[in-house]
Every structure is written in structure tokens, then in C-alpha cells.
Amino acid sequence: MESEKAFFKDSGVAIITLNRPKALNALCKQLVQELGQVVSLCEKDPSVRVMIITGSQKAFAAGADIKEMSTMTAMQVYNENLFGELDAVSKARKPVIAAVNGFALGGGCELAMMCDFIVAGENAKFGQPEIKLGTIPGIGGTQRLTKAIGKAKAMEWNLTGDLHDAVEAEKAGLVSRIVKTEQLLEETLKIAEKIASYSQPIAALAKECVNKAHETGLQEGLVFERRVFMSTFASKDQKEGMSAFAEKRTPKFVDE
Ligand code: DAK
């Protein structure tokens, strides 16, 4: 197995670890296939409420596997729908957090950006170095990155291929927070467990609304948000959440 998963059933958080140390977790076809399968399984597994995708202390993922990719033809890339399995990450309804230590380069940075947000260890390094290889990003490095950090920085990152540390990435808005390298998983778990303690459908709706902001104009997004807000009032969890507040007790959400 090039990737592995560990379940923390009590808290509902699944930790998916990229595990290909000999190549700094470079995304070969097998790893990507397994990752897509594991994420799809987690989506279906009711005991999983939130996913964390992480790597090692040295590398989240140093990009697509350059050696495997180098001899591919354009038609092979198209016919195989190379890395199409990663749609499982970007289209997941459950929250997915990237916990990044070390290198998140090329496809690795793009994978992290497919997650809902990125928590970075102090030693994290991000970049889109494809230009150095005579190519460009293929799964969001020019698109999601531009939406995340704006045109000027995304342009510079893509045109220079330079690496950027965690502080720079956080300042740019790519990373939601920085934690100590050794505490990356522990800190990310705390965030994931907090999210897992809330109503799952309400979290999924909140996620849909934030994503909508990326895909549409402000007025349309505001109407969408208003409709979704209204729909939460049809849920048991909204009634429970507000009653619990008034009664000064912890809510017991039932995901309905
Ligand atoms: N691919 C294959 N092997 C890699 C690799 C990669 N991306 N990155 C590292 N490795 C391997 C190294 O070859 C080395 O293997 P051995 O020589 O020991 O066999 C081992 O990992 C350790 O790496 P280094 O010896 O280089 O370690 P250093 O600490 O000295 O340097 C580094 C770390 C991360 C700075 C360096 O390894 C590096 O620059 N790596 C390449 C980073 C990179 O250029 N990444 C972008 C790859 S292109 C697509 C969608 C997406 C993509 C493509 C298509 N479609 C939908 C069509 C994505 C493209 C990319 O990501």
C-alpha cells in the first residue's frame, strides 16, 4: 500500500497518511488510485465525519512522480484521465483537512489545495515548480492557487517555481494556521474533532456555501447562502443547537 488510513472511531476523524518515503511521497499512479479509493470509502463510512490527509515530517508530497510521468504521451494523459481519482478529494462532502509538514510541491501543493483548508507545520514548503520541468500545473496550481492567494502572488509562484515557507504561505492566505512541526497531527486532530462534534449535514452545508463563494458572484452567492440558511431551520440539529444554548447545556446533534 502506498497510502494508509487509520481510524479514530470515537471522534469520527479518519487520518489518511501518504506513505511513500523513498520518493518523498511523490504522487505515482498507484498512490493516487489508493488515495482516491480510501477517500471514497471514508465518504461512505458513517463512522467517519472528518478526514485529515497528511504525509511525513519531511514531505506531504513532492509532486507528481516525475520519473513515472516523464515518458507519457499527451494521449495517455488524456485517455487515462491522469489523477482523475483526486476528484474524490475535491468533491468530498465531508470536511477534508490537509496537514502539511515538509514539501508540498507541484501536485502535492495542488492536492493540499483540494482539501478544505491547510494546517501547516513550521517546516512546510509550498510551491509550483512545474515550470522548471518544462510544463505547468495540471490540477489547480494556476486556478485554485490564484483564487487562494491572488493573481500577483500566484503569477510569481507559477512563473518562478520558487518554494515558499509556512509563514509566507500563511501570510498569502494559502494556509489557515501554522503549528509546531512535531505537533502538526495533534493540533490538526483537535480542529478535526471540533468539526466532527457538530452536525454533519450542517457542516456539509457550510462547506458548500464557502465553496460557492469561489465559484460564483457575490449576489448569487448571498442568495445561495440565504436559501441554505433557511434550509437549516428544517433540521432537528438547528432546533437542538438553539434549544441547548437557551437551556445552557451541550447540544446532542443527531445529523438530521
Ligand atoms: N517525482 C519522483 N521522485 C521524486 C520526486 C518527484 N516529484 N521528488 C523527489 N523524488 C525522489 C528523488 O528522485 C529521490 O529519489 P532517489 O534519487 O533517492 O531515488 C528522493 O525522492 C529524495 O529526493 P531528493 O534526493 O531530491 O531530496 P532533497 O531533499 O535533496 O530535495 C526536493 C527535495 C523536494 C527539493 C527535490 O526532491 C525536488 O525538487 N523534487 C521535485 C519537486 C517537483 O518538481 N515537483 C513537481 C513535480 S511535477 C497532471 C496533474 C498534475 C501534475 C501533472 C499532471 N494531470 C492531471 C495531467 C503534477 C505535476 C507535478 O507535480
mmCIF file of C-alpha atoms and ligand atoms in Angstrom:
data_model
loop_
_atom_site.group_PDB
_atom_site.id
_atom_site.type_symbol
_atom_site.label_atom_id
_atom_site.label_comp_id
_atom_site.label_asym_id
_atom_site.label_seq_id
_atom_site.Cartn_x
_atom_site.Cartn_y
_atom_site.Cartn_z
ATOM 1 C CA MET A 1 0.000 0.000 0.000
ATOM 2 C CA GLU A 2 1.295 3.464 -0.925
ATOM 3 C CA SER A 3 -1.208 5.136 1.350
ATOM 4 C CA GLU A 4 -2.729 4.020 4.585
ATOM 5 C CA LYS A 5 -5.586 5.070 6.774
ATOM 6 C CA ALA A 6 -6.104 4.972 10.480
ATOM 7 C CA PHE A 7 -9.473 5.463 12.077
ATOM 8 C CA PHE A 8 -10.202 7.206 15.320
ATOM 9 C CA LYS A 9 -13.746 5.909 15.503
ATOM 10 C CA ASP A 10 -14.655 7.543 18.795
ATOM 11 C CA SER A 11 -14.105 11.025 17.499
ATOM 12 C CA GLY A 12 -15.069 10.286 13.889
ATOM 13 C CA VAL A 13 -11.795 11.505 12.365
ATOM 14 C CA ALA A 14 -10.017 9.450 9.716
ATOM 15 C CA ILE A 15 -6.336 10.159 9.220
ATOM 16 C CA ILE A 16 -5.084 9.252 5.762
ATOM 17 C CA THR A 17 -1.301 9.150 5.548
ATOM 18 C CA LEU A 18 0.617 9.296 2.271
ATOM 19 C CA ASN A 19 3.282 6.702 2.753
ATOM 20 C CA ARG A 20 5.914 6.578 0.022
ATOM 21 C CA PRO A 21 9.002 7.767 1.864
ATOM 22 C CA LYS A 22 11.545 6.646 -0.748
ATOM 23 C CA ALA A 23 10.237 9.287 -3.169
ATOM 24 C CA LEU A 24 9.108 11.974 -0.700
ATOM 25 C CA ASN A 25 5.511 10.830 -1.250
ATOM 26 C CA ALA A 26 5.680 11.699 -4.956
ATOM 27 C CA LEU A 27 2.254 11.002 -6.395
ATOM 28 C CA CYS A 28 2.626 7.904 -8.561
ATOM 29 C CA LYS A 29 -0.434 6.365 -10.202
ATOM 30 C CA GLN A 30 -0.762 3.665 -7.543
ATOM 31 C CA LEU A 31 -0.659 6.127 -4.660
ATOM 32 C CA VAL A 32 -3.231 8.377 -6.303
ATOM 33 C CA GLN A 33 -5.509 5.419 -7.053
ATOM 34 C CA GLU A 34 -5.301 4.193 -3.457
ATOM 35 C CA LEU A 35 -5.841 7.678 -2.083
ATOM 36 C CA GLY A 36 -8.963 8.101 -4.231
ATOM 37 C CA GLN A 37 -10.272 4.725 -3.022
ATOM 38 C CA VAL A 38 -9.634 5.481 0.654
ATOM 39 C CA VAL A 39 -11.281 8.908 0.452
ATOM 40 C CA SER A 40 -14.308 7.384 -1.310
ATOM 41 C CA LEU A 41 -14.545 4.717 1.407
ATOM 42 C CA CYS A 42 -14.386 7.392 4.108
ATOM 43 C CA GLU A 43 -17.130 9.346 2.339
ATOM 44 C CA LYS A 44 -19.385 6.302 2.562
ATOM 45 C CA ASP A 45 -18.394 5.194 6.058
ATOM 46 C CA PRO A 46 -20.851 6.702 8.567
ATOM 47 C CA SER A 47 -18.271 6.420 11.352
ATOM 48 C CA VAL A 48 -16.077 8.957 9.518
ATOM 49 C CA ARG A 49 -17.144 12.572 9.985
ATOM 50 C CA VAL A 50 -13.951 14.429 9.030
ATOM 51 C CA MET A 51 -10.836 13.401 7.100
ATOM 52 C CA ILE A 52 -7.247 14.523 7.530
ATOM 53 C CA ILE A 53 -4.774 13.936 4.700
ATOM 54 C CA THR A 54 -1.165 14.104 5.794
ATOM 55 C CA GLY A 55 2.332 12.916 4.867
ATOM 56 C CA SER A 56 5.596 12.605 6.758
ATOM 57 C CA GLN A 57 7.649 15.196 8.613
ATOM 58 C CA LYS A 58 9.866 15.545 5.506
ATOM 59 C CA ALA A 59 7.179 15.657 2.832
ATOM 60 C CA PHE A 60 3.458 15.990 2.380
ATOM 61 C CA ALA A 61 4.074 15.185 -1.302
ATOM 62 C CA ALA A 62 6.923 16.401 -3.537
ATOM 63 C CA GLY A 63 4.672 16.490 -6.580
ATOM 64 C CA ALA A 64 3.574 14.054 -9.222
ATOM 65 C CA ASP A 65 6.080 11.263 -9.802
ATOM 66 C CA ILE A 66 8.320 12.899 -12.379
ATOM 67 C CA LYS A 67 10.048 9.631 -13.324
ATOM 68 C CA GLU A 68 6.755 7.848 -13.984
ATOM 69 C CA MET A 69 5.310 10.808 -15.873
ATOM 70 C CA SER A 70 8.321 11.721 -17.973
ATOM 71 C CA THR A 71 7.659 9.356 -20.881
ATOM 72 C CA MET A 72 3.886 9.630 -21.001
ATOM 73 C CA THR A 73 2.272 10.891 -24.188
ATOM 74 C CA ALA A 74 -0.416 13.565 -24.307
ATOM 75 C CA MET A 75 -2.995 10.945 -25.328
ATOM 76 C CA GLN A 76 -2.034 8.667 -22.433
ATOM 77 C CA VAL A 77 -2.531 11.562 -20.012
ATOM 78 C CA TYR A 78 -5.926 12.244 -21.564
ATOM 79 C CA ASN A 79 -7.116 8.665 -22.042
ATOM 80 C CA GLU A 80 -6.094 7.596 -18.540
ATOM 81 C CA ASN A 81 -7.604 10.782 -17.075
ATOM 82 C CA LEU A 82 -4.371 11.070 -15.125
ATOM 83 C CA PHE A 83 -5.059 11.862 -11.453
ATOM 84 C CA GLY A 84 -8.831 11.922 -12.046
ATOM 85 C CA GLU A 85 -9.098 9.854 -8.836
ATOM 86 C CA LEU A 86 -8.275 13.024 -6.892
ATOM 87 C CA ASP A 87 -11.780 14.287 -7.672
ATOM 88 C CA ALA A 88 -12.744 12.170 -4.656
ATOM 89 C CA VAL A 89 -10.880 14.714 -2.520
ATOM 90 C CA SER A 90 -12.082 17.910 -4.178
ATOM 91 C CA LYS A 91 -15.678 16.684 -4.401
ATOM 92 C CA ALA A 92 -15.932 15.167 -0.920
ATOM 93 C CA ARG A 93 -18.967 16.354 1.031
ATOM 94 C CA LYS A 94 -17.301 15.631 4.346
ATOM 95 C CA PRO A 95 -14.708 18.141 5.538
ATOM 96 C CA VAL A 96 -11.138 17.274 4.493
ATOM 97 C CA ILE A 97 -8.151 18.951 6.141
ATOM 98 C CA ALA A 98 -4.602 18.875 4.737
ATOM 99 C CA ALA A 99 -1.974 18.614 7.473
ATOM 100 C CA VAL A 100 1.275 19.608 5.776
ATOM 101 C CA ASN A 101 4.814 19.173 7.011
ATOM 102 C CA GLY A 102 7.786 19.428 4.658
ATOM 103 C CA PHE A 103 7.439 19.638 0.896
ATOM 104 C CA ALA A 104 4.062 20.277 -0.740
ATOM 105 C CA LEU A 105 5.195 20.891 -4.299
ATOM 106 C CA GLY A 106 3.515 20.722 -7.678
ATOM 107 C CA GLY A 107 0.782 18.084 -7.470
ATOM 108 C CA GLY A 108 1.453 17.940 -3.699
ATOM 109 C CA CYS A 109 0.570 21.619 -3.298
ATOM 110 C CA GLU A 110 -2.419 21.058 -5.579
ATOM 111 C CA LEU A 111 -3.592 18.092 -3.501
ATOM 112 C CA ALA A 112 -3.352 20.206 -0.340
ATOM 113 C CA MET A 113 -5.408 22.913 -2.055
ATOM 114 C CA MET A 114 -8.094 20.363 -2.990
ATOM 115 C CA CYS A 115 -8.686 19.923 0.732
ATOM 116 C CA ASP A 116 -10.955 22.376 2.546
ATOM 117 C CA PHE A 117 -8.107 24.059 4.370
ATOM 118 C CA ILE A 118 -4.449 23.574 5.108
ATOM 119 C CA VAL A 119 -2.804 23.407 8.512
ATOM 120 C CA ALA A 120 0.961 23.760 8.108
ATOM 121 C CA GLY A 121 3.852 22.710 10.291
ATOM 122 C CA GLU A 122 6.593 25.311 10.705
ATOM 123 C CA ASN A 123 8.821 23.372 8.286
ATOM 124 C CA ALA A 124 6.255 23.243 5.448
ATOM 125 C CA LYS A 125 7.362 24.364 1.986
ATOM 126 C CA PHE A 126 4.919 25.079 -0.795
ATOM 127 C CA GLY A 127 5.479 25.732 -4.472
ATOM 128 C CA GLN A 128 4.510 25.106 -8.064
ATOM 129 C CA PRO A 129 7.896 24.236 -9.601
ATOM 130 C CA GLU A 130 6.490 22.668 -12.800
ATOM 131 C CA ILE A 131 7.945 25.462 -14.923
ATOM 132 C CA LYS A 132 11.416 24.146 -14.074
ATOM 133 C CA LEU A 133 10.417 20.837 -15.683
ATOM 134 C CA GLY A 134 9.150 22.437 -18.871
ATOM 135 C CA THR A 135 5.473 22.076 -18.008
ATOM 136 C CA ILE A 136 2.732 23.780 -15.988
ATOM 137 C CA PRO A 137 0.451 22.646 -13.163
ATOM 138 C CA GLY A 138 -2.385 20.353 -14.222
ATOM 139 C CA ILE A 139 -4.703 20.021 -11.229
ATOM 140 C CA GLY A 140 -5.295 23.501 -9.910
ATOM 141 C CA GLY A 141 -1.896 25.167 -9.448
ATOM 142 C CA THR A 142 -2.807 28.070 -11.725
ATOM 143 C CA GLN A 143 -6.503 28.109 -10.723
ATOM 144 C CA ARG A 144 -7.068 27.255 -7.062
ATOM 145 C CA LEU A 145 -3.801 28.959 -6.121
ATOM 146 C CA THR A 146 -4.861 32.193 -7.858
ATOM 147 C CA LYS A 147 -8.186 32.145 -6.024
ATOM 148 C CA ALA A 148 -6.385 31.448 -2.748
ATOM 149 C CA ILE A 149 -3.540 33.979 -2.883
ATOM 150 C CA GLY A 150 -4.484 36.380 -5.696
ATOM 151 C CA LYS A 151 -3.081 36.990 -9.153
ATOM 152 C CA ALA A 152 0.198 38.746 -8.320
ATOM 153 C CA LYS A 153 1.489 36.074 -5.957
ATOM 154 C CA ALA A 154 0.086 33.131 -7.945
ATOM 155 C CA MET A 155 1.725 34.513 -11.045
ATOM 156 C CA GLU A 156 5.059 34.861 -9.293
ATOM 157 C CA TRP A 157 4.835 31.408 -7.719
ATOM 158 C CA ASN A 158 3.977 29.802 -11.082
ATOM 159 C CA LEU A 159 6.493 31.749 -13.159
ATOM 160 C CA THR A 160 9.477 31.417 -10.816
ATOM 161 C CA GLY A 161 8.821 27.919 -9.464
ATOM 162 C CA ASP A 162 10.248 29.131 -6.122
ATOM 163 C CA LEU A 163 9.482 27.446 -2.802
ATOM 164 C CA HIS A 164 7.646 29.358 -0.055
ATOM 165 C CA ASP A 165 7.789 28.649 3.653
ATOM 166 C CA ALA A 166 4.856 28.288 6.036
ATOM 167 C CA VAL A 167 4.966 31.909 7.207
ATOM 168 C CA GLU A 168 4.817 33.198 3.643
ATOM 169 C CA ALA A 169 2.052 30.737 2.765
ATOM 170 C CA GLU A 170 0.005 31.796 5.772
ATOM 171 C CA LYS A 171 0.511 35.491 5.014
ATOM 172 C CA ALA A 172 -0.603 34.863 1.451
ATOM 173 C CA GLY A 173 -3.772 33.102 2.623
ATOM 174 C CA LEU A 174 -2.906 29.610 1.408
ATOM 175 C CA VAL A 175 -2.616 28.193 4.911
ATOM 176 C CA SER A 176 -5.176 28.682 7.668
ATOM 177 C CA ARG A 177 -2.711 28.313 10.531
ATOM 178 C CA ILE A 178 0.836 27.296 11.407
ATOM 179 C CA VAL A 179 1.665 24.915 14.229
ATOM 180 C CA LYS A 180 4.865 23.378 15.575
ATOM 181 C CA THR A 181 6.233 20.743 13.206
ATOM 182 C CA GLU A 182 6.158 17.995 15.854
ATOM 183 C CA GLN A 183 2.602 18.881 16.878
ATOM 184 C CA LEU A 184 1.074 19.015 13.411
ATOM 185 C CA LEU A 185 -1.113 15.940 13.698
ATOM 186 C CA GLU A 186 -2.107 16.553 17.301
ATOM 187 C CA GLU A 187 -3.163 20.145 16.536
ATOM 188 C CA THR A 188 -4.949 19.205 13.314
ATOM 189 C CA LEU A 189 -6.782 16.425 15.156
ATOM 190 C CA LYS A 190 -8.060 18.936 17.703
ATOM 191 C CA ILE A 191 -9.520 21.045 14.883
ATOM 192 C CA ALA A 192 -10.953 17.983 13.130
ATOM 193 C CA GLU A 193 -12.523 16.656 16.341
ATOM 194 C CA LYS A 194 -14.180 20.001 16.966
ATOM 195 C CA ILE A 195 -15.711 19.909 13.469
ATOM 196 C CA ALA A 196 -16.680 16.248 13.948
ATOM 197 C CA SER A 197 -18.597 17.161 17.109
ATOM 198 C CA TYR A 198 -21.032 19.330 15.133
ATOM 199 C CA SER A 199 -23.945 18.238 12.985
ATOM 200 C CA GLN A 200 -22.523 16.547 9.904
ATOM 201 C CA PRO A 201 -25.135 17.755 7.411
ATOM 202 C CA ILE A 202 -24.848 21.311 8.715
ATOM 203 C CA ALA A 203 -21.053 21.162 8.334
ATOM 204 C CA ALA A 204 -21.518 19.874 4.782
ATOM 205 C CA LEU A 205 -23.890 22.756 4.017
ATOM 206 C CA ALA A 206 -21.456 25.310 5.463
ATOM 207 C CA LYS A 207 -18.747 23.792 3.275
ATOM 208 C CA GLU A 208 -20.988 24.015 0.201
ATOM 209 C CA CYS A 209 -21.660 27.682 0.882
ATOM 210 C CA VAL A 210 -17.996 28.620 1.315
ATOM 211 C CA ASN A 211 -17.149 26.741 -1.880
ATOM 212 C CA LYS A 212 -19.938 28.600 -3.656
ATOM 213 C CA ALA A 213 -18.115 31.844 -2.948
ATOM 214 C CA HIS A 214 -15.271 30.567 -5.129
ATOM 215 C CA GLU A 215 -17.500 29.618 -7.992
ATOM 216 C CA THR A 216 -19.964 32.452 -8.304
ATOM 217 C CA GLY A 217 -20.508 36.217 -7.960
ATOM 218 C CA LEU A 218 -21.358 37.886 -4.622
ATOM 219 C CA GLN A 219 -25.080 38.454 -5.174
ATOM 220 C CA GLU A 220 -25.693 34.904 -6.396
ATOM 221 C CA GLY A 221 -23.604 33.554 -3.526
ATOM 222 C CA LEU A 222 -25.558 35.576 -0.970
ATOM 223 C CA VAL A 223 -28.870 34.258 -2.318
ATOM 224 C CA PHE A 224 -27.497 30.714 -2.188
ATOM 225 C CA GLU A 225 -26.339 31.237 1.404
ATOM 226 C CA ARG A 226 -29.720 32.666 2.428
ATOM 227 C CA ARG A 227 -31.545 29.651 0.983
ATOM 228 C CA VAL A 228 -29.216 27.214 2.694
ATOM 229 C CA PHE A 229 -29.529 29.139 5.951
ATOM 230 C CA MET A 230 -33.312 28.788 5.702
ATOM 231 C CA SER A 231 -32.995 25.086 4.995
ATOM 232 C CA THR A 232 -31.050 24.536 8.222
ATOM 233 C CA PHE A 233 -34.244 25.558 10.062
ATOM 234 C CA ALA A 234 -35.846 22.392 8.707
ATOM 235 C CA SER A 235 -33.282 20.294 10.605
ATOM 236 C CA LYS A 236 -33.528 18.742 14.057
ATOM 237 C CA ASP A 237 -29.972 19.863 14.709
ATOM 238 C CA GLN A 238 -30.809 23.567 14.362
ATOM 239 C CA LYS A 239 -33.655 23.141 16.876
ATOM 240 C CA GLU A 240 -31.376 21.170 19.191
ATOM 241 C CA GLY A 241 -28.463 23.625 18.859
ATOM 242 C CA MET A 242 -30.577 26.665 19.686
ATOM 243 C CA SER A 243 -32.558 24.955 22.479
ATOM 244 C CA ALA A 244 -29.326 23.731 24.052
ATOM 245 C CA PHE A 245 -27.971 27.281 24.052
ATOM 246 C CA ALA A 246 -31.085 28.619 25.743
ATOM 247 C CA GLU A 247 -31.060 25.754 28.271
ATOM 248 C CA LYS A 248 -27.330 26.208 28.952
ATOM 249 C CA ARG A 249 -26.420 22.636 28.017
ATOM 250 C CA THR A 250 -24.240 20.916 25.423
ATOM 251 C CA PRO A 251 -26.215 20.097 22.269
ATOM 252 C CA LYS A 252 -26.714 16.497 21.202
ATOM 253 C CA PHE A 253 -26.693 16.559 17.427
ATOM 254 C CA VAL A 254 -28.310 13.694 15.541
ATOM 255 C CA ASP A 255 -27.243 14.563 11.982
ATOM 256 C CA GLU A 256 -30.816 15.180 10.928
HETATM 257 N N1 DAK B 1 8.950 12.558 -8.531
HETATM 258 C C1 DAK B 1 9.732 11.448 -8.424
HETATM 259 N N2 DAK B 1 10.685 11.287 -7.488
HETATM 260 C C2 DAK B 1 10.880 12.299 -6.632
HETATM 261 C C3 DAK B 1 10.120 13.496 -6.667
HETATM 262 C C4 DAK B 1 9.101 13.603 -7.679
HETATM 263 N N3 DAK B 1 8.278 14.667 -7.780
HETATM 264 N N4 DAK B 1 10.564 14.308 -5.706
HETATM 265 C C5 DAK B 1 11.543 13.649 -5.071
HETATM 266 N N5 DAK B 1 11.753 12.443 -5.620
HETATM 267 C C6 DAK B 1 12.715 11.407 -5.237
HETATM 268 C C7 DAK B 1 14.128 11.804 -5.670
HETATM 269 O O1 DAK B 1 14.332 11.471 -7.035
HETATM 270 C C8 DAK B 1 14.966 10.981 -4.722
HETATM 271 O O2 DAK B 1 14.980 9.650 -5.179
HETATM 272 P P1 DAK B 1 16.367 8.814 -5.230
HETATM 273 O O3 DAK B 1 17.299 9.615 -6.053
HETATM 274 O O4 DAK B 1 16.802 8.711 -3.782
HETATM 275 O O5 DAK B 1 15.959 7.518 -5.820
HETATM 276 C C9 DAK B 1 14.164 11.017 -3.428
HETATM 277 O O6 DAK B 1 12.826 11.348 -3.820
HETATM 278 C C10 DAK B 1 14.653 12.071 -2.451
HETATM 279 O O7 DAK B 1 14.696 13.302 -3.144
HETATM 280 P P2 DAK B 1 15.982 14.257 -3.152
HETATM 281 O O8 DAK B 1 17.234 13.475 -3.003
HETATM 282 O O9 DAK B 1 15.865 15.134 -4.335
HETATM 283 O O10 DAK B 1 15.742 15.064 -1.798
HETATM 284 P P3 DAK B 1 16.214 16.539 -1.475
HETATM 285 O O11 DAK B 1 15.876 16.734 -0.030
HETATM 286 O O12 DAK B 1 17.619 16.784 -1.913
HETATM 287 O O13 DAK B 1 15.284 17.505 -2.348
HETATM 288 C C11 DAK B 1 13.150 18.258 -3.247
HETATM 289 C C12 DAK B 1 13.894 17.547 -2.084
HETATM 290 C C13 DAK B 1 11.661 18.123 -2.956
HETATM 291 C C14 DAK B 1 13.531 19.746 -3.258
HETATM 292 C C15 DAK B 1 13.546 17.603 -4.609
HETATM 293 O O14 DAK B 1 13.383 16.212 -4.457
HETATM 294 C C16 DAK B 1 12.702 18.071 -5.756
HETATM 295 O O15 DAK B 1 12.930 19.175 -6.291
HETATM 296 N N6 DAK B 1 11.737 17.256 -6.159
HETATM 297 C C17 DAK B 1 10.881 17.535 -7.308
HETATM 298 C C18 DAK B 1 9.843 18.568 -6.965
HETATM 299 C C19 DAK B 1 8.971 18.901 -8.175
HETATM 300 O O16 DAK B 1 9.471 19.365 -9.199
HETATM 301 N N7 DAK B 1 7.689 18.671 -8.039
HETATM 302 C C20 DAK B 1 6.716 18.928 -9.121
HETATM 303 C C21 DAK B 1 6.578 17.691 -9.952
HETATM 304 S S1 DAK B 1 5.557 17.935 -11.395
HETATM 305 C C22 DAK B 1 -1.458 16.325 -14.060
HETATM 306 C C23 DAK B 1 -1.710 16.886 -12.862
HETATM 307 C C24 DAK B 1 -0.685 17.244 -12.022
HETATM 308 C C25 DAK B 1 0.628 17.072 -12.353
HETATM 309 C C26 DAK B 1 0.875 16.509 -13.539
HETATM 310 C C27 DAK B 1 -0.153 16.142 -14.408
HETATM 311 N N8 DAK B 1 -2.503 15.960 -14.942
HETATM 312 C C28 DAK B 1 -3.867 15.984 -14.466
HETATM 313 C C29 DAK B 1 -2.293 15.772 -16.269
HETATM 314 C C30 DAK B 1 1.657 17.449 -11.437
HETATM 315 C C31 DAK B 1 2.947 17.639 -11.799
HETATM 316 C C32 DAK B 1 3.991 17.768 -10.788
HETATM 317 O O17 DAK B 1 3.756 17.733 -9.611
#
